[in-house]
């Protein structure tokens, strides 16, 4: 796969990957929307209602999965369901592009992290809903990549 100067790979399967990811996230958001409507919308015992969290661990410059996530979640949840997006990126140039693209959106947070910090990220789990997307873009498939804890 060709990799640009900022470590972003874009090959012949990238468009198919984005299409598949779009379908997956749309389905996941629809499932959560149904859970929310069934259990949380009019329930006084679930206050505040849970927030849907989207974490993108290798967000790149925002052209791929971050843009897809922002598009789907903003349309699917509108103002009815609270959600947030956290975009993590280790390349400083890409993190700056992410900040330029999503920094004005109050639902999106951009965090520049080191490679080591990526392996130590903590995610909210108990009582939270959402999706963690980890696509190590531009990384050679050597089989020795660190796993997220």
Short mmCIF file of C-alpha atoms in Angstrom, two decimals:
data_model
loop_
_atom_site.label_atom_id
_atom_site.label_comp_id
_atom_site.label_asym_id
_atom_site.label_seq_id
_atom_site.Cartn_x
_atom_site.Cartn_y
_atom_site.Cartn_z
CA UNK A 1 0.00 0.00 0.00
CA UNK A 2 1.43 3.42 -0.89
CA UNK A 3 2.06 5.57 2.20
CA UNK A 4 2.34 9.38 1.99
CA UNK A 5 4.84 11.56 3.87
CA UNK A 6 2.51 11.76 6.88
CA UNK A 7 2.19 8.00 7.27
CA UNK A 8 -1.25 7.66 5.70
CA UNK A 9 -1.69 4.63 3.48
CA UNK A 10 -4.16 4.73 0.62
CA UNK A 11 -4.43 1.70 -1.59
CA UNK A 12 -6.87 0.09 -4.01
CA UNK A 13 -9.01 -1.29 -1.15
CA UNK A 14 -9.33 1.98 0.78
CA UNK A 15 -12.63 3.03 -0.82
CA UNK A 16 -14.13 -0.41 -0.08
CA UNK A 17 -12.86 -0.23 3.51
CA UNK A 18 -14.49 3.20 3.98
CA UNK A 19 -17.76 1.94 2.48
CA UNK A 20 -17.75 -1.09 4.79
CA UNK A 21 -16.86 1.04 7.81
CA UNK A 22 -19.70 3.44 6.95
CA UNK A 23 -22.17 0.53 6.92
CA UNK A 24 -20.80 -0.88 10.17
CA UNK A 25 -20.95 2.43 12.03
CA UNK A 26 -24.40 3.23 10.63
CA UNK A 27 -25.68 -0.15 11.88
CA UNK A 28 -23.97 0.26 15.26
CA UNK A 29 -25.46 3.74 15.68
CA UNK A 30 -28.91 2.44 14.69
CA UNK A 31 -28.66 -0.33 17.29
CA UNK A 32 -27.72 2.21 19.96
CA UNK A 33 -30.52 4.53 18.85
CA UNK A 34 -33.02 1.68 19.33
CA UNK A 35 -31.57 0.85 22.77
CA UNK A 36 -31.75 4.52 23.69
CA UNK A 37 -35.35 4.89 22.53
CA UNK A 38 -36.41 1.71 24.32
CA UNK A 39 -34.63 2.25 27.64
CA UNK A 40 -33.56 5.86 28.09
CA UNK A 41 -35.71 8.36 26.18
CA UNK A 42 -38.58 8.65 28.64
CA UNK A 43 -37.09 6.99 31.68
CA UNK A 44 -36.62 9.09 34.79
CA UNK A 45 -34.39 6.45 36.40
CA UNK A 46 -31.67 6.86 33.74
CA UNK A 47 -30.65 10.47 34.23
CA UNK A 48 -28.49 11.64 32.71
CA UNK A 49 -28.91 9.51 29.64
CA UNK A 50 -25.72 7.78 28.53
CA UNK A 51 -23.52 9.36 25.90
CA UNK A 52 -22.48 7.40 22.81
CA UNK A 53 -18.67 7.53 22.57
CA UNK A 54 -16.73 7.07 19.34
CA UNK A 55 -12.96 6.61 19.63
CA UNK A 56 -10.75 6.66 16.53
CA UNK A 57 -7.30 5.48 17.55
CA UNK A 58 -5.45 6.20 14.29
CA UNK A 59 -7.42 9.14 12.95
CA UNK A 60 -4.92 10.28 10.33
CA UNK A 61 -5.68 13.68 8.86
CA UNK A 62 -9.46 13.19 9.10
CA UNK A 63 -10.23 12.29 5.50
CA UNK A 64 -11.32 8.72 6.28
CA UNK A 65 -12.99 7.30 9.37
CA UNK A 66 -13.23 10.59 11.36
CA UNK A 67 -15.22 12.28 8.58
CA UNK A 68 -17.39 9.18 8.18
CA UNK A 69 -18.06 9.05 11.93
CA UNK A 70 -18.90 12.74 12.21
CA UNK A 71 -21.26 12.48 9.24
CA UNK A 72 -23.10 9.36 10.43
CA UNK A 73 -23.39 10.27 14.11
CA UNK A 74 -24.53 13.85 13.46
CA UNK A 75 -27.24 12.63 11.07
CA UNK A 76 -28.28 9.54 13.03
CA UNK A 77 -28.43 11.14 16.47
CA UNK A 78 -29.13 14.77 15.48
CA UNK A 79 -29.84 16.65 18.71
CA UNK A 80 -31.85 13.79 20.24
CA UNK A 81 -28.97 11.66 21.52
CA UNK A 82 -25.77 12.91 23.08
CA UNK A 83 -22.56 11.66 21.48
CA UNK A 84 -18.91 12.57 21.30
CA UNK A 85 -15.98 11.69 19.06
CA UNK A 86 -12.39 11.35 20.23
CA UNK A 87 -9.77 11.37 17.49
CA UNK A 88 -6.26 10.19 18.43
CA UNK A 89 -3.28 10.67 16.15
CA UNK A 90 0.48 10.30 16.71
CA UNK A 91 1.63 12.25 13.63
CA UNK A 92 1.76 15.96 14.56
CA UNK A 93 0.99 17.19 11.03
CA UNK A 94 -2.06 14.94 10.84
CA UNK A 95 -3.16 16.00 14.33
CA UNK A 96 -3.01 19.65 13.22
CA UNK A 97 -5.15 18.84 10.17
CA UNK A 98 -7.63 17.04 12.43
CA UNK A 99 -7.78 20.06 14.72
CA UNK A 100 -8.38 22.38 11.75
CA UNK A 101 -11.13 20.12 10.44
CA UNK A 102 -12.93 19.16 13.68
CA UNK A 103 -11.74 21.68 16.28
CA UNK A 104 -14.83 23.85 15.95
CA UNK A 105 -17.22 20.92 16.45
CA UNK A 106 -18.11 20.72 20.16
CA UNK A 107 -18.84 17.01 19.74
CA UNK A 108 -15.27 16.25 18.58
CA UNK A 109 -11.99 16.17 20.49
CA UNK A 110 -8.58 15.79 18.89
CA UNK A 111 -5.64 14.45 20.89
CA UNK A 112 -2.10 14.17 19.59
CA UNK A 113 -0.44 11.20 21.30
CA UNK A 114 2.81 9.32 21.04
CA UNK A 115 2.97 5.76 19.71
CA UNK A 116 3.53 4.52 23.27
CA UNK A 117 0.54 6.47 24.56
CA UNK A 118 -1.66 4.81 21.93
CA UNK A 119 -1.02 1.44 23.57
CA UNK A 120 -2.00 2.75 27.01
CA UNK A 121 -5.29 4.51 26.25
CA UNK A 122 -8.12 4.00 28.70
CA UNK A 123 -11.70 3.98 27.51
CA UNK A 124 -14.88 4.47 29.51
CA UNK A 125 -16.55 1.09 29.79
CA UNK A 126 -19.01 0.59 32.63
CA UNK A 127 -22.37 2.02 31.69
CA UNK A 128 -21.09 3.60 28.48
CA UNK A 129 -21.96 2.81 24.90
CA UNK A 130 -19.97 3.37 21.75
CA UNK A 131 -17.30 2.10 19.42
CA UNK A 132 -13.49 2.00 19.48
CA UNK A 133 -12.06 1.96 15.94
CA UNK A 134 -8.44 0.96 15.56
CA UNK A 135 -7.06 0.88 12.03
CA UNK A 136 -3.26 1.13 12.10
CA UNK A 137 -3.06 2.96 8.79
CA UNK A 138 0.27 2.94 7.03
CA UNK A 139 1.75 0.31 9.36
CA UNK A 140 3.36 -2.70 7.71
CA UNK A 141 1.65 -5.98 8.56
CA UNK A 142 4.62 -7.48 10.33
CA UNK A 143 2.68 -9.32 13.02
CA UNK A 144 4.64 -7.62 15.79
CA UNK A 145 2.35 -4.60 16.35
CA UNK A 146 1.58 -3.92 20.00
CA UNK A 147 -1.92 -4.74 21.11
CA UNK A 148 -4.03 -2.13 22.87
CA UNK A 149 -4.56 -2.85 26.56
#
